[in-house]
Structure formats: structure tokens, C-alpha cells
PDB file of C-alpha atoms in Angstrom:
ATOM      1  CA  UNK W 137     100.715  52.298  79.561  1.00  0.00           C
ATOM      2  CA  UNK W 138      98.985  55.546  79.218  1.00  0.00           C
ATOM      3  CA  UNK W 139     100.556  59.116  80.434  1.00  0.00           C
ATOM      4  CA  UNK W 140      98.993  60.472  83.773  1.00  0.00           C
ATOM      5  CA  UNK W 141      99.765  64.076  83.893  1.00  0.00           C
ATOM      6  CA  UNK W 142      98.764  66.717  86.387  1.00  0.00           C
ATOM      7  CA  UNK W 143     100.178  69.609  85.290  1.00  0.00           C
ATOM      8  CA  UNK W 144      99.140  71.526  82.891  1.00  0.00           C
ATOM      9  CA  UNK W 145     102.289  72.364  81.131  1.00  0.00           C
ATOM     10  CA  UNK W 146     103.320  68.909  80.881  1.00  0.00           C
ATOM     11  CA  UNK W 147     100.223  67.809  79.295  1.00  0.00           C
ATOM     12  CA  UNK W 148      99.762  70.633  76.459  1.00  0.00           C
ATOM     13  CA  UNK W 149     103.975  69.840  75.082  1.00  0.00           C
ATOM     14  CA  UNK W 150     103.054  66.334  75.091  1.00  0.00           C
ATOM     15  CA  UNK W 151      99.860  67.109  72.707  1.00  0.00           C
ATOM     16  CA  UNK W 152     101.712  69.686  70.825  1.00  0.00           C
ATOM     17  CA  UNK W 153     104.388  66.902  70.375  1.00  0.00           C
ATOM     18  CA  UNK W 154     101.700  64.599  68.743  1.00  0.00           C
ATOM     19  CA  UNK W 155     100.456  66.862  66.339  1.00  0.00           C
ATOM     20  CA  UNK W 156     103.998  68.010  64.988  1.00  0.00           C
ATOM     21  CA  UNK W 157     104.146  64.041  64.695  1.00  0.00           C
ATOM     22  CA  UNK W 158     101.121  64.627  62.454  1.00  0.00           C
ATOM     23  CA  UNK W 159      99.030  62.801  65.033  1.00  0.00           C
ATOM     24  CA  UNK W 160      95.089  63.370  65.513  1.00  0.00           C
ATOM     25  CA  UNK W 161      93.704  63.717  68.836  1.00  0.00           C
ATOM     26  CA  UNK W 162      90.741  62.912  70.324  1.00  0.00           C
ATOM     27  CA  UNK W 163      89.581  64.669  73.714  1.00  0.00           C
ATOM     28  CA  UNK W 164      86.803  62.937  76.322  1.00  0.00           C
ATOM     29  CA  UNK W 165      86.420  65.585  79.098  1.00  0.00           C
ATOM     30  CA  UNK W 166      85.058  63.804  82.110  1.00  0.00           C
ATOM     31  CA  UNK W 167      84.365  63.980  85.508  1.00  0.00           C
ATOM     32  CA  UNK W 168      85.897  60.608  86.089  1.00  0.00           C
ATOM     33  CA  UNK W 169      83.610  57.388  88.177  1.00  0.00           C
ATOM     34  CA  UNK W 170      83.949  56.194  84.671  1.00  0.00           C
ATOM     35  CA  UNK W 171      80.829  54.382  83.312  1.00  0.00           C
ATOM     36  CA  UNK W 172      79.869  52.375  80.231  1.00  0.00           C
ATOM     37  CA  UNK W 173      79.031  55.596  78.870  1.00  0.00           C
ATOM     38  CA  UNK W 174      82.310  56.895  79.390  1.00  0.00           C
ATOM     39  CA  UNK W 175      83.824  54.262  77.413  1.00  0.00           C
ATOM     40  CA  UNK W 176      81.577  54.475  74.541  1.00  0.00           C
ATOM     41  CA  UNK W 177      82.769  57.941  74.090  1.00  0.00           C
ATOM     42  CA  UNK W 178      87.069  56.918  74.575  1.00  0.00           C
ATOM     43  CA  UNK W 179      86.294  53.816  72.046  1.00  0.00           C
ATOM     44  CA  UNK W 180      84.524  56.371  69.499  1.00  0.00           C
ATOM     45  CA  UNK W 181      87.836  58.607  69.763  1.00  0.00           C
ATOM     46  CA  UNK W 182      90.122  55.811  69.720  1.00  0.00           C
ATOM     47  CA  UNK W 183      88.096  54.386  66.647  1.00  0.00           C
ATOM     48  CA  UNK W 184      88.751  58.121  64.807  1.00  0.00           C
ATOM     49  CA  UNK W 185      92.016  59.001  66.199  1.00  0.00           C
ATOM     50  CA  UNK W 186      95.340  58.370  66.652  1.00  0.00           C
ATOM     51  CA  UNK W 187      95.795  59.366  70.214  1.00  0.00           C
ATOM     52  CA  UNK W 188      92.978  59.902  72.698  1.00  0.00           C
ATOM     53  CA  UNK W 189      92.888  61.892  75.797  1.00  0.00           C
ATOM     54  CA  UNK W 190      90.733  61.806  78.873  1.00  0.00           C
ATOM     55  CA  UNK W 191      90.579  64.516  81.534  1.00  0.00           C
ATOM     56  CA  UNK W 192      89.127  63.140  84.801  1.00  0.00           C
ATOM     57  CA  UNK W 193      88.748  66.525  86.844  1.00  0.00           C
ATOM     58  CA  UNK W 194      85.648  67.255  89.276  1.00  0.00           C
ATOM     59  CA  UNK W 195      85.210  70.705  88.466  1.00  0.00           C
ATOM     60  CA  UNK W 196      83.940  72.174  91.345  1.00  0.00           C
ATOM     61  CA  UNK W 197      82.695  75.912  89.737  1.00  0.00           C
ATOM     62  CA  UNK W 198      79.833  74.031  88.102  1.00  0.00           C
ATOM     63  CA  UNK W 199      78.198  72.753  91.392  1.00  0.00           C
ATOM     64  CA  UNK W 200      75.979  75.202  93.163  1.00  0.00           C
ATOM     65  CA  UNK W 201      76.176  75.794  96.787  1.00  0.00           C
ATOM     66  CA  UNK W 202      73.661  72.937  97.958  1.00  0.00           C
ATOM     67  CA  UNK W 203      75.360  70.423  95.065  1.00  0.00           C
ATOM     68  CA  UNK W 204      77.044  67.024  95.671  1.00  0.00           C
ATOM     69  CA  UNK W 205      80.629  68.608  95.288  1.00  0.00           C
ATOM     70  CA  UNK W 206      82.232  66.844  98.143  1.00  0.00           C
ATOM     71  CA  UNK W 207      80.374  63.812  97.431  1.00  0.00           C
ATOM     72  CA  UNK W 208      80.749  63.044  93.886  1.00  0.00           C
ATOM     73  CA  UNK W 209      82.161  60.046  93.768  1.00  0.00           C
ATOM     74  CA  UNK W 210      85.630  59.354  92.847  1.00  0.00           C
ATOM     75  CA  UNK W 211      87.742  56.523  92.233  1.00  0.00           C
ATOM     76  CA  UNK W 212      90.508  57.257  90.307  1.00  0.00           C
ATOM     77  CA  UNK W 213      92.389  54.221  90.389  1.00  0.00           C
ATOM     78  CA  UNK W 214      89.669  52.357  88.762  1.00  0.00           C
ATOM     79  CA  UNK W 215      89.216  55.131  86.307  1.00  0.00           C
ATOM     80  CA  UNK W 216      93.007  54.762  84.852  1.00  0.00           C
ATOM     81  CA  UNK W 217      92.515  51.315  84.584  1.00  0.00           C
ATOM     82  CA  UNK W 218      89.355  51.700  82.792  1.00  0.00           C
ATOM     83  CA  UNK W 219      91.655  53.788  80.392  1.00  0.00           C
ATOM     84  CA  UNK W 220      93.953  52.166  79.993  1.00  0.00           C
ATOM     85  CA  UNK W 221      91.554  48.964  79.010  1.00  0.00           C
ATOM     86  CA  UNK W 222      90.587  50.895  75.854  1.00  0.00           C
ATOM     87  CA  UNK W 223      94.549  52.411  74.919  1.00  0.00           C
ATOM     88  CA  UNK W 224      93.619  55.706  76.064  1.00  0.00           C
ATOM     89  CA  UNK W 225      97.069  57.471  75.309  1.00  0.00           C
ATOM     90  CA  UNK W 226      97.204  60.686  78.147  1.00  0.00           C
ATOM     91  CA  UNK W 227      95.295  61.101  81.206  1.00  0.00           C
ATOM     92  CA  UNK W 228      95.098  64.662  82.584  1.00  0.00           C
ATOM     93  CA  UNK W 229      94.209  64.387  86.080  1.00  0.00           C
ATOM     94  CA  UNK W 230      94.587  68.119  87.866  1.00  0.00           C
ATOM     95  CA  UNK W 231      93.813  69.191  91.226  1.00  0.00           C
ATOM     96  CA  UNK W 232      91.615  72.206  91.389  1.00  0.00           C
ATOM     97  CA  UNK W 233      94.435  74.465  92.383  1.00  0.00           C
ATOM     98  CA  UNK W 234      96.772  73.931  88.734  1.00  0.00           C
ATOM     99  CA  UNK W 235      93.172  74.764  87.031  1.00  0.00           C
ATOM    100  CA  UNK W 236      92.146  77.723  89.112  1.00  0.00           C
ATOM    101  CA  UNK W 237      94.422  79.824  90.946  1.00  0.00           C
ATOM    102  CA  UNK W 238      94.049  82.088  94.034  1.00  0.00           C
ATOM    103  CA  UNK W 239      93.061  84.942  91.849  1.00  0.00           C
ATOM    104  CA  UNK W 240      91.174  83.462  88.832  1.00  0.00           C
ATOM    105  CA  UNK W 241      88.372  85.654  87.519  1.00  0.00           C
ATOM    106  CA  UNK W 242      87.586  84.769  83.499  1.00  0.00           C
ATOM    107  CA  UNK W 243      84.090  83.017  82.972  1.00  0.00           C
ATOM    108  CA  UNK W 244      82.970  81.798  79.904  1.00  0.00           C
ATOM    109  CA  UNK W 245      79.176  82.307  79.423  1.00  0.00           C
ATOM    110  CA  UNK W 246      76.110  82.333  77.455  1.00  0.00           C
ATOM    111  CA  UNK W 247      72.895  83.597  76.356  1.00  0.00           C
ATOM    112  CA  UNK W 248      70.027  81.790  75.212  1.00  0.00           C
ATOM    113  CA  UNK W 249      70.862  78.163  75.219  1.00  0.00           C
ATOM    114  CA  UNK W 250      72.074  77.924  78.933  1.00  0.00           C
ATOM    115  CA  UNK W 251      68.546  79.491  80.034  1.00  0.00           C
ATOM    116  CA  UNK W 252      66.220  76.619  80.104  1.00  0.00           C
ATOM    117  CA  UNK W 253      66.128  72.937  81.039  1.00  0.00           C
ATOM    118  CA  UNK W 254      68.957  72.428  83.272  1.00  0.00           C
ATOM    119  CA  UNK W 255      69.725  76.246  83.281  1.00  0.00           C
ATOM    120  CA  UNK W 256      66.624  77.158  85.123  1.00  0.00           C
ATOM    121  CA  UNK W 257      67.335  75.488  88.278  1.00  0.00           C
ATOM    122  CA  UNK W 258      71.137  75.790  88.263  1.00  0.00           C
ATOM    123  CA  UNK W 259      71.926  78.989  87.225  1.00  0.00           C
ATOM    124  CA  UNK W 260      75.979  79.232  87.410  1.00  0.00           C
ATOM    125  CA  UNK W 261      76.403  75.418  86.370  1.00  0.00           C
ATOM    126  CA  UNK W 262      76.895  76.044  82.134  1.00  0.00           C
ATOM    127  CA  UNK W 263      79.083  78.642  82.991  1.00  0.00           C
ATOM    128  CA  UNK W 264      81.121  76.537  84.950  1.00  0.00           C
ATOM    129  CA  UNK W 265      81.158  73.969  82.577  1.00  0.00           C
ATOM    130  CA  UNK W 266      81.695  76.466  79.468  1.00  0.00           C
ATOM    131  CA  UNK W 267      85.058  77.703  81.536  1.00  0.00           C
ATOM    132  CA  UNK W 268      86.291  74.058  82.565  1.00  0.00           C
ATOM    133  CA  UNK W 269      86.008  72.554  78.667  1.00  0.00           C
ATOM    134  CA  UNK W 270      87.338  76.064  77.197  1.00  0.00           C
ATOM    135  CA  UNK W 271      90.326  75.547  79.305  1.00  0.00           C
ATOM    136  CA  UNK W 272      90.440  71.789  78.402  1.00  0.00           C
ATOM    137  CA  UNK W 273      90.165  72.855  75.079  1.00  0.00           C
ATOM    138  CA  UNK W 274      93.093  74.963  75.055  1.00  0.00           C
ATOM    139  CA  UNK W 275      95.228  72.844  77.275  1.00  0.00           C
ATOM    140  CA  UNK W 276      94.461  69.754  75.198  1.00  0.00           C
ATOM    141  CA  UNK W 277      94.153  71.186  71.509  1.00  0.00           C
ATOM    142  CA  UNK W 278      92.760  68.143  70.216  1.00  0.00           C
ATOM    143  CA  UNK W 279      91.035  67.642  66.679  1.00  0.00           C
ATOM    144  CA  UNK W 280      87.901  66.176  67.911  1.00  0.00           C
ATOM    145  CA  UNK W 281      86.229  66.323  71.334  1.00  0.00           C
ATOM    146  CA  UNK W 282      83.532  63.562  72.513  1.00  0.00           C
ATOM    147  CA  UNK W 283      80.456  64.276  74.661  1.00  0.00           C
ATOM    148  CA  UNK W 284      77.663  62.215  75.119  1.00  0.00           C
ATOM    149  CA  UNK W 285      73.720  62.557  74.261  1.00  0.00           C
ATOM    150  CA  UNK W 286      72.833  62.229  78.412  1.00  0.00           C
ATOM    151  CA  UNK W 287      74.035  65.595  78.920  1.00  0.00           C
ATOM    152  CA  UNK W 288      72.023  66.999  76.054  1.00  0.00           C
ATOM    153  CA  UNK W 289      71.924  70.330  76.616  1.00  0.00           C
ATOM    154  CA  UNK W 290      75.382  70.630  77.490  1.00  0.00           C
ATOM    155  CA  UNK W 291      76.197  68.713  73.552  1.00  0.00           C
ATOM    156  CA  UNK W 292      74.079  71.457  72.710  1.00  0.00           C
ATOM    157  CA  UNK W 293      76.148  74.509  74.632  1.00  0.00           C
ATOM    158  CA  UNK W 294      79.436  73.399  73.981  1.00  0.00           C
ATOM    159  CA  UNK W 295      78.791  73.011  70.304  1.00  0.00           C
ATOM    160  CA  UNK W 296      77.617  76.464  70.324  1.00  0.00           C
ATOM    161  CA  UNK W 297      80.262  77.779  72.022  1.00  0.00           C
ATOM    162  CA  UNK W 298      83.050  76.002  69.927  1.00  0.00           C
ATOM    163  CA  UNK W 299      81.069  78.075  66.479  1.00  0.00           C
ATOM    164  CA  UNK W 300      80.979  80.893  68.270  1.00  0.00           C
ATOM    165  CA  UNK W 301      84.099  81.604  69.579  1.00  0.00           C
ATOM    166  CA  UNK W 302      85.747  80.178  66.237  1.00  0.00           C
ATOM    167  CA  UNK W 303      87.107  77.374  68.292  1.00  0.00           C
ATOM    168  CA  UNK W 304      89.383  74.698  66.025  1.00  0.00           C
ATOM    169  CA  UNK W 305      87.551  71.527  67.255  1.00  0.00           C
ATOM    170  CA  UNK W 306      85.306  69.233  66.187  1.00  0.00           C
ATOM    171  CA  UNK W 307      82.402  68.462  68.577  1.00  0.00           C
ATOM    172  CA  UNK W 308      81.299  65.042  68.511  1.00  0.00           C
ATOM    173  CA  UNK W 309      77.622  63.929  69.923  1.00  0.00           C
ATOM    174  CA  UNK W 310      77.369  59.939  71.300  1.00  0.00           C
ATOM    175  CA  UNK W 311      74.453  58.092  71.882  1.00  0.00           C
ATOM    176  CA  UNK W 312      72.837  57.409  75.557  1.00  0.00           C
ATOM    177  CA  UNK W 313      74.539  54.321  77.126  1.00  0.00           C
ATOM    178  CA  UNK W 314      71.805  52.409  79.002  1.00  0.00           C
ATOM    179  CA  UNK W 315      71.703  49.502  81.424  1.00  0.00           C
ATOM    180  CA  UNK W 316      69.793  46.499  80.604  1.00  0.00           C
ATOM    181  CA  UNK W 317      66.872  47.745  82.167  1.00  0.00           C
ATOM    182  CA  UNK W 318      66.765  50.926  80.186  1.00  0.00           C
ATOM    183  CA  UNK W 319      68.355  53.280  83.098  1.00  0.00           C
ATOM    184  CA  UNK W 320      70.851  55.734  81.763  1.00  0.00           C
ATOM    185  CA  UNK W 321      74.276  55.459  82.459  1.00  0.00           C
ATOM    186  CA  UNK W 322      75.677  57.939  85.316  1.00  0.00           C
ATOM    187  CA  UNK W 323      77.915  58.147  88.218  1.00  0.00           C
ATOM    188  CA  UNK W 324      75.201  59.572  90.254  1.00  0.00           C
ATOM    189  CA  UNK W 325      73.254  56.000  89.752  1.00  0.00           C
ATOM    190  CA  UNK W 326      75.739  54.810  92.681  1.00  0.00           C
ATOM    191  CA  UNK W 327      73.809  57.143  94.959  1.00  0.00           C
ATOM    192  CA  UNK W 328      70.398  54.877  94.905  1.00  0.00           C
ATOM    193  CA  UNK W 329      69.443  52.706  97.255  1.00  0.00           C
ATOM    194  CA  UNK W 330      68.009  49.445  95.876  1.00  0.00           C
ATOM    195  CA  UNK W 331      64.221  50.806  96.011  1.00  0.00           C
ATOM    196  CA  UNK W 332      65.515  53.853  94.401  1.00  0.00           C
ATOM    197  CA  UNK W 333      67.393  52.069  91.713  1.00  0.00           C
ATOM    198  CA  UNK W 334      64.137  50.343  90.768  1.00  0.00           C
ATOM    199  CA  UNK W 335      61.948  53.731  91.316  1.00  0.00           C
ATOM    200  CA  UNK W 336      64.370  55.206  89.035  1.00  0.00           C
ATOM    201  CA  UNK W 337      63.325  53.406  85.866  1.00  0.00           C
ATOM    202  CA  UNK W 338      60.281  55.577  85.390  1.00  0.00           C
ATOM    203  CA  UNK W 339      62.286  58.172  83.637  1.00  0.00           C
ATOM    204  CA  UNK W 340      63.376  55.703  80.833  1.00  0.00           C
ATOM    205  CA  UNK W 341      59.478  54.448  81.117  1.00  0.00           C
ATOM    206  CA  UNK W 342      57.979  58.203  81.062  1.00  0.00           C
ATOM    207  CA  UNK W 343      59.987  58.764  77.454  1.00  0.00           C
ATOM    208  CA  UNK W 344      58.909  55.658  75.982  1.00  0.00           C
ATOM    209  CA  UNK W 345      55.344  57.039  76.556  1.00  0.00           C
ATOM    210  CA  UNK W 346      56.300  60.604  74.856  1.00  0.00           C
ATOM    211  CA  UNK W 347      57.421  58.611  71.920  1.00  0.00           C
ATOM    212  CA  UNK W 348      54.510  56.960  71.566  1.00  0.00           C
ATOM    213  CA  UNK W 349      52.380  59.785  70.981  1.00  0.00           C
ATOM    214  CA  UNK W 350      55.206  61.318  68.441  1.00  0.00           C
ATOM    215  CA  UNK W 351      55.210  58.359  66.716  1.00  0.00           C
ATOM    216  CA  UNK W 352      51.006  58.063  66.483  1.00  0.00           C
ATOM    217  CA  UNK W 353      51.004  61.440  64.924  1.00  0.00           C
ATOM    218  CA  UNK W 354      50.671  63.943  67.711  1.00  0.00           C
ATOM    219  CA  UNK W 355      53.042  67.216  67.575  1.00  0.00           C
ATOM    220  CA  UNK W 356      51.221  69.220  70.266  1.00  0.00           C
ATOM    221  CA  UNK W 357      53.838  69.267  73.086  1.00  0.00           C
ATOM    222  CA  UNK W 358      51.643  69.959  75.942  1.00  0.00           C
ATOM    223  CA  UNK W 359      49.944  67.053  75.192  1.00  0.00           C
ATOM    224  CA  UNK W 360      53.454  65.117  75.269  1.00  0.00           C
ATOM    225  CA  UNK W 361      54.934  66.642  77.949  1.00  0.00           C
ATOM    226  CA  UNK W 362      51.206  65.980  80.068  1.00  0.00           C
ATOM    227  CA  UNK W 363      51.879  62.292  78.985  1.00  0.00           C
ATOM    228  CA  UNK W 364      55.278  62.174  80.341  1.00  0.00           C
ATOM    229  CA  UNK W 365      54.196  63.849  83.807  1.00  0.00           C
ATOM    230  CA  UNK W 366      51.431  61.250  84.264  1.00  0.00           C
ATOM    231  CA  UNK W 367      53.370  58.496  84.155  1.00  0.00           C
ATOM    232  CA  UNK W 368      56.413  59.837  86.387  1.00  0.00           C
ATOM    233  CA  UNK W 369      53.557  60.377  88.413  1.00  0.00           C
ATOM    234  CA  UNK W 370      53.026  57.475  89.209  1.00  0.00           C
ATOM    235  CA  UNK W 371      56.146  56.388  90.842  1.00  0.00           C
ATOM    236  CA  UNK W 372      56.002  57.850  94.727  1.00  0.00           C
ATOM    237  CA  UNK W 373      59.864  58.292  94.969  1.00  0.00           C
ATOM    238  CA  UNK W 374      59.791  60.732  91.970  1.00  0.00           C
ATOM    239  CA  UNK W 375      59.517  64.275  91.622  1.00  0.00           C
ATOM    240  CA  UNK W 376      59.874  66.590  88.773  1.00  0.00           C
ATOM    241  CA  UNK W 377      62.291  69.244  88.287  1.00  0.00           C
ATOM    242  CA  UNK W 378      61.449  69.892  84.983  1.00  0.00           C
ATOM    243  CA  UNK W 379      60.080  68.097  81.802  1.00  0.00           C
ATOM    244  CA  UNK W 380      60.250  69.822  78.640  1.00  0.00           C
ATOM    245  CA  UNK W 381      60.247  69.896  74.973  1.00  0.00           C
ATOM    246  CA  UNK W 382      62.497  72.109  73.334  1.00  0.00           C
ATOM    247  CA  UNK W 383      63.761  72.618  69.754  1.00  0.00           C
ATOM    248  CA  UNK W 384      67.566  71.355  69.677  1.00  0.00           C
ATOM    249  CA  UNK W 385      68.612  73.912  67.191  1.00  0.00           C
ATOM    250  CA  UNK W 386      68.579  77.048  70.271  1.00  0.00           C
ATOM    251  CA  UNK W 387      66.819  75.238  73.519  1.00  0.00           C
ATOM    252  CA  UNK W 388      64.254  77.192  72.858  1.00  0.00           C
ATOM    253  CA  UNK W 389      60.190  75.432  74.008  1.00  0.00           C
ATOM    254  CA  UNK W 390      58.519  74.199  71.100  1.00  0.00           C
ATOM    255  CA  UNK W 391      54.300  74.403  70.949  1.00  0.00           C
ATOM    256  CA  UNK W 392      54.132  72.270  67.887  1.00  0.00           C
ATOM    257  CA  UNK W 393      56.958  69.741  66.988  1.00  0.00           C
ATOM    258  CA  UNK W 394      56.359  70.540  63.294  1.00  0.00           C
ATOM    259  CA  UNK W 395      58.255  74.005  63.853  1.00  0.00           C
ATOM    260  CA  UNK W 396      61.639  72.496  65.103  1.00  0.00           C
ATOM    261  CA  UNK W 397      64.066  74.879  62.961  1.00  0.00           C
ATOM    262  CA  UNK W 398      66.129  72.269  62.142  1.00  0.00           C
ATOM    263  CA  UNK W 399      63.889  69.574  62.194  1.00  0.00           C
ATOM    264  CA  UNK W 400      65.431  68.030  65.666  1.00  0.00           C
ATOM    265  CA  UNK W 401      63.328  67.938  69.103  1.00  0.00           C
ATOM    266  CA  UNK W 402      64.506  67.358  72.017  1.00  0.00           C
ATOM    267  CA  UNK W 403      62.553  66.042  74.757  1.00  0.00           C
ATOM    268  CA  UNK W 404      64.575  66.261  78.324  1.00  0.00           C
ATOM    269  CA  UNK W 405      63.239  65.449  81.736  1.00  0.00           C
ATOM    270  CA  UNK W 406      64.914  65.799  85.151  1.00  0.00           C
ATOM    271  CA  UNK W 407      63.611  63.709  88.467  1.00  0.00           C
ATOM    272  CA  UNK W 408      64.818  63.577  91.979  1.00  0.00           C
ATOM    273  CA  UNK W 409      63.895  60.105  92.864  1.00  0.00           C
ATOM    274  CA  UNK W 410      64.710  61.008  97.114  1.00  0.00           C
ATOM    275  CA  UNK W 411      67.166  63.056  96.906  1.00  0.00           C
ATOM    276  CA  UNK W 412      69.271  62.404  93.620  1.00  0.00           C
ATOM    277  CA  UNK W 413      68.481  64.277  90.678  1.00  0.00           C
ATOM    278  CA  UNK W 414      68.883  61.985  87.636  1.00  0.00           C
ATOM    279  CA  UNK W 415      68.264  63.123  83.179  1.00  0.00           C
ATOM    280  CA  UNK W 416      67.284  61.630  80.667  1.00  0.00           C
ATOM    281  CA  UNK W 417      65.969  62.435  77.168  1.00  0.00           C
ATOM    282  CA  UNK W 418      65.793  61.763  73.292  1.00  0.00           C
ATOM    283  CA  UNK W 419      66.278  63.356  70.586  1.00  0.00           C
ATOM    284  CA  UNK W 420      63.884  63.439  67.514  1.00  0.00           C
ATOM    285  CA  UNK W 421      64.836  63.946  64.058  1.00  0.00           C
ATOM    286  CA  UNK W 422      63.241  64.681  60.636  1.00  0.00           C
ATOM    287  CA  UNK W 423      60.206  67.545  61.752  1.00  0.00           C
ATOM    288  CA  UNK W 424      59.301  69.189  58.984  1.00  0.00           C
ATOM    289  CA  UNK W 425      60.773  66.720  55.906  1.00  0.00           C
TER     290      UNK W 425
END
């Protein structure tokens, strides 16, 4: 049976206690309503460590004002079972009051990255989630910490933020967990209605289309992104927040795909289908070889 801590004292000893053991430890900071996805990301640390950890904390400084805070769901009951299904080792489970006192007033924050995509319409949320995993970070000082491909921007923020501030932690990307019928994994899926649900496969269906012109030739990413827009479109329930092509390297848009700096483009959409904003994206690799 795994370890549920709340405190944060308790927790760090007990991880400092594994490493004098000579232990490696692998971090998954979630949100908890644990997921398929979720899983794929404790099973990858379990698979390259010998003890895993899994925060399940709802931070509530990356939610803007007119954000699902209070209703994000939460279950944690089925969450520690769900850990304990894969031998997750520790779970640290905080309220918001051990994380953030009465008087707490240290951000972590960035330029650059944190400015487009997700950044443009929610301003504070990387800097909330840049404080939360900086604190997880150095209340779990694990070897290895897992974060999955959905959240692509934030892979891409965190692993900046562990170079730059010289952080001792390996940040490990996982692939996009899908259902059968190509929607990504998320806890916010639980918020659709069935005609929702089904709407909400056009974001899956709107990629597939961007690929296809990437993999006919085309590296003009109006052209893409166009393609992408047409098809979400189509599906009445949908509206765009944003649909972009960036180059992974720096978040930075890309004109032609051919100019990636690393050779990696990432193409990320976001789509309220009624009122639930979902993500998606891919990744694509080997631009300029």
C-alpha cells in the first residue's frame, strides 16, 4: 500500500530517505480525476524508477477568475486506487493552505514561451503552474519528472524552466493517450454531454487534416492552419480559441515549417465545444534533415 501524505514535511524526509537508500525517484505532478493518460505517465516512471510519486493537488493559482476552479472534478478515492493499481510508492495529496500560506508572495515566471498558444488567453495560468511544479520539485526532489504531450506547451515551459534555473531533474515528455475514437484523454472530457462528446471529435479530425498536407509536401503554415479551421468549422458546437503552428524549440509562430530551429513543429489547437475548452496537438519532427 502506497504512502498518502499531506504535509509537506512528511513527504520531502520520506524522499530524502529513499535517495540515501540509493533509490531513484520518479515524480507525476497531477491534478488528480486520474485518466488513462495519467497512468501512462506513473507506468513510464515505475518502468524507470525505483519509487514513483504522484501529487494529486488542484492548484487553484493557475485558474483565472472565470475558470472551472470549483468545478474541476475530483475524486480522490478513485485516484489512490488508481495508484495504487500501478505500485505507485507516495501520494502527496495537500490542501491549498500547507502549499500556500496566508502571506505567500514568490511567483515563478517566464518570458517568451508562456506568451502564445495557451498564454494568450490565460495570462496568469503558466505562472501558476511554473510556481506549483517548482514547489513540487523541491518538495519531491525526484530524479525524473513525467508530463505528458496533451499539455504541450506546458512540456515545453517546464523543460525550460528546469535548464534555466539549473534545476537537478530530468524532464520526461509522454505521448497523447487517446480514446478509441481518437479523443484525447482529459478530466475535462467528463464535462460533455453526449452530443458534445461526439462534437468533440473534430479536434482529433481537424489534425489529421493538418497532417495531411505536411505529409503531401506543404510547409506553408497558413495554408495548414486554414485547413485545420475549415474543418473545425464544420462542427456547429465548436469554436476556436486558437489554432496555431509554432516551432517547439521557443513557441515561437512558424511561416514555413522548413525553419523549425530544431527541426520540431508543433501544431496546437484549442476549441470550446459549448462551453468546455478542450487541446489537442502533434508534434512534428525531422524539418530541415
Amino acid at each position: 500500500m502506497e504512502l498518502i501524505s499531506g504535509k509537506i514535511k512528511e513527504t520531502r524526509e520520506q524522499v530524502k530517505e529513499w535517495k540515501r537508500q540509493g533509490f531513484t525517484v520518479g515524480l507525476v505532478p497531477t491534478m488528480g480525476y486520474l485518466h488513462e493518460g495519467h497512468k501512462s505517465l506513473m507506468e513510464a516512471a515505475k518502468k524507470e524508477n525505483d519509487k514513483v510519486a504522484v501529487s494529486i493537488f488542484v492548484n487553484p493559482i493557475q485558474f483565472g477568475p472565470k475558470e472551472d476552479f470549483a468545478s474541476y472534478p475530483r475524486d480522490f478515492d478513485r485516484d489512490a486506487a488508481l495508484c495504487e493499481s500501478v505500485g505507485v510508492d507516495l501520494i502527496f495529496h495537500p490542501v491549498a493552505g500547507e502549499m500556500y500560506g496566508e502571506d505567500f508572495c514568490t511567483y515563478v515566471d517566464m518570458d517568451g514561451l508562456t506568451k502564445e498558444l495557451c498564454g494568450k488567453s490565460r495570462p496568469t495560468h503558466f505562472r501558476g503552474v511554473q510556481t506549483v511544479v517548482s514547489k513540487l520539485f523541491h518538495i519531491i526532489p525526484a530524479d525524473r519528472a513525467y508530463f505528458g504531450q496533451k499539455d504541450a506547451q506546458q512540456l515545453a515551459v517546464i523543460k525550460r524552466m528546469a535548464r534555466d534555473l539549473s534545476m537537478d531533474i530530468e524532464i520526461v515528455g509522454c505521448p497523447i493517450i487517446r480514446e478509441e475514437d481518437g479523443l484525447a484523454k482529459s478530466s475535462r472530457n467528463t464535462y460533455l454531454n453526449k452530443e458534445e462528446r461526439q462534437a468533440a471529435l473534430v479536434l482529433n479530425r481537424s489534425l489529421a487534416e493538418g497532417k495531411k498536407l505536411i505529409e503531401a509536401g506543404v510547409r506553408d503554415a497558413a495554408q495548414i492552419k486554414q485547413r485545420i479551421e475549415e474543418t473545425i468549422g464544420q462542427e456547429k458546437l465548436a469554436k476556436i480559441d486558437y489554432v496555431e503552428l509554432v516551432d517547439f524549440a521557443d513557441i515561437t509562430p512558424i511561416g514555413n515549417l522548413s525553419k523549425a530551429k530544431e527541426g520540431e513543429v508543433l501544431c496546437a489547437i484549442a476549441v470550446f465545444i459549448g462551453k468546455t475548452r478542450l487541446i489537442d496537438n502533434f508534434i512534428w519532427k525531422g524539418f530541415g534533415d
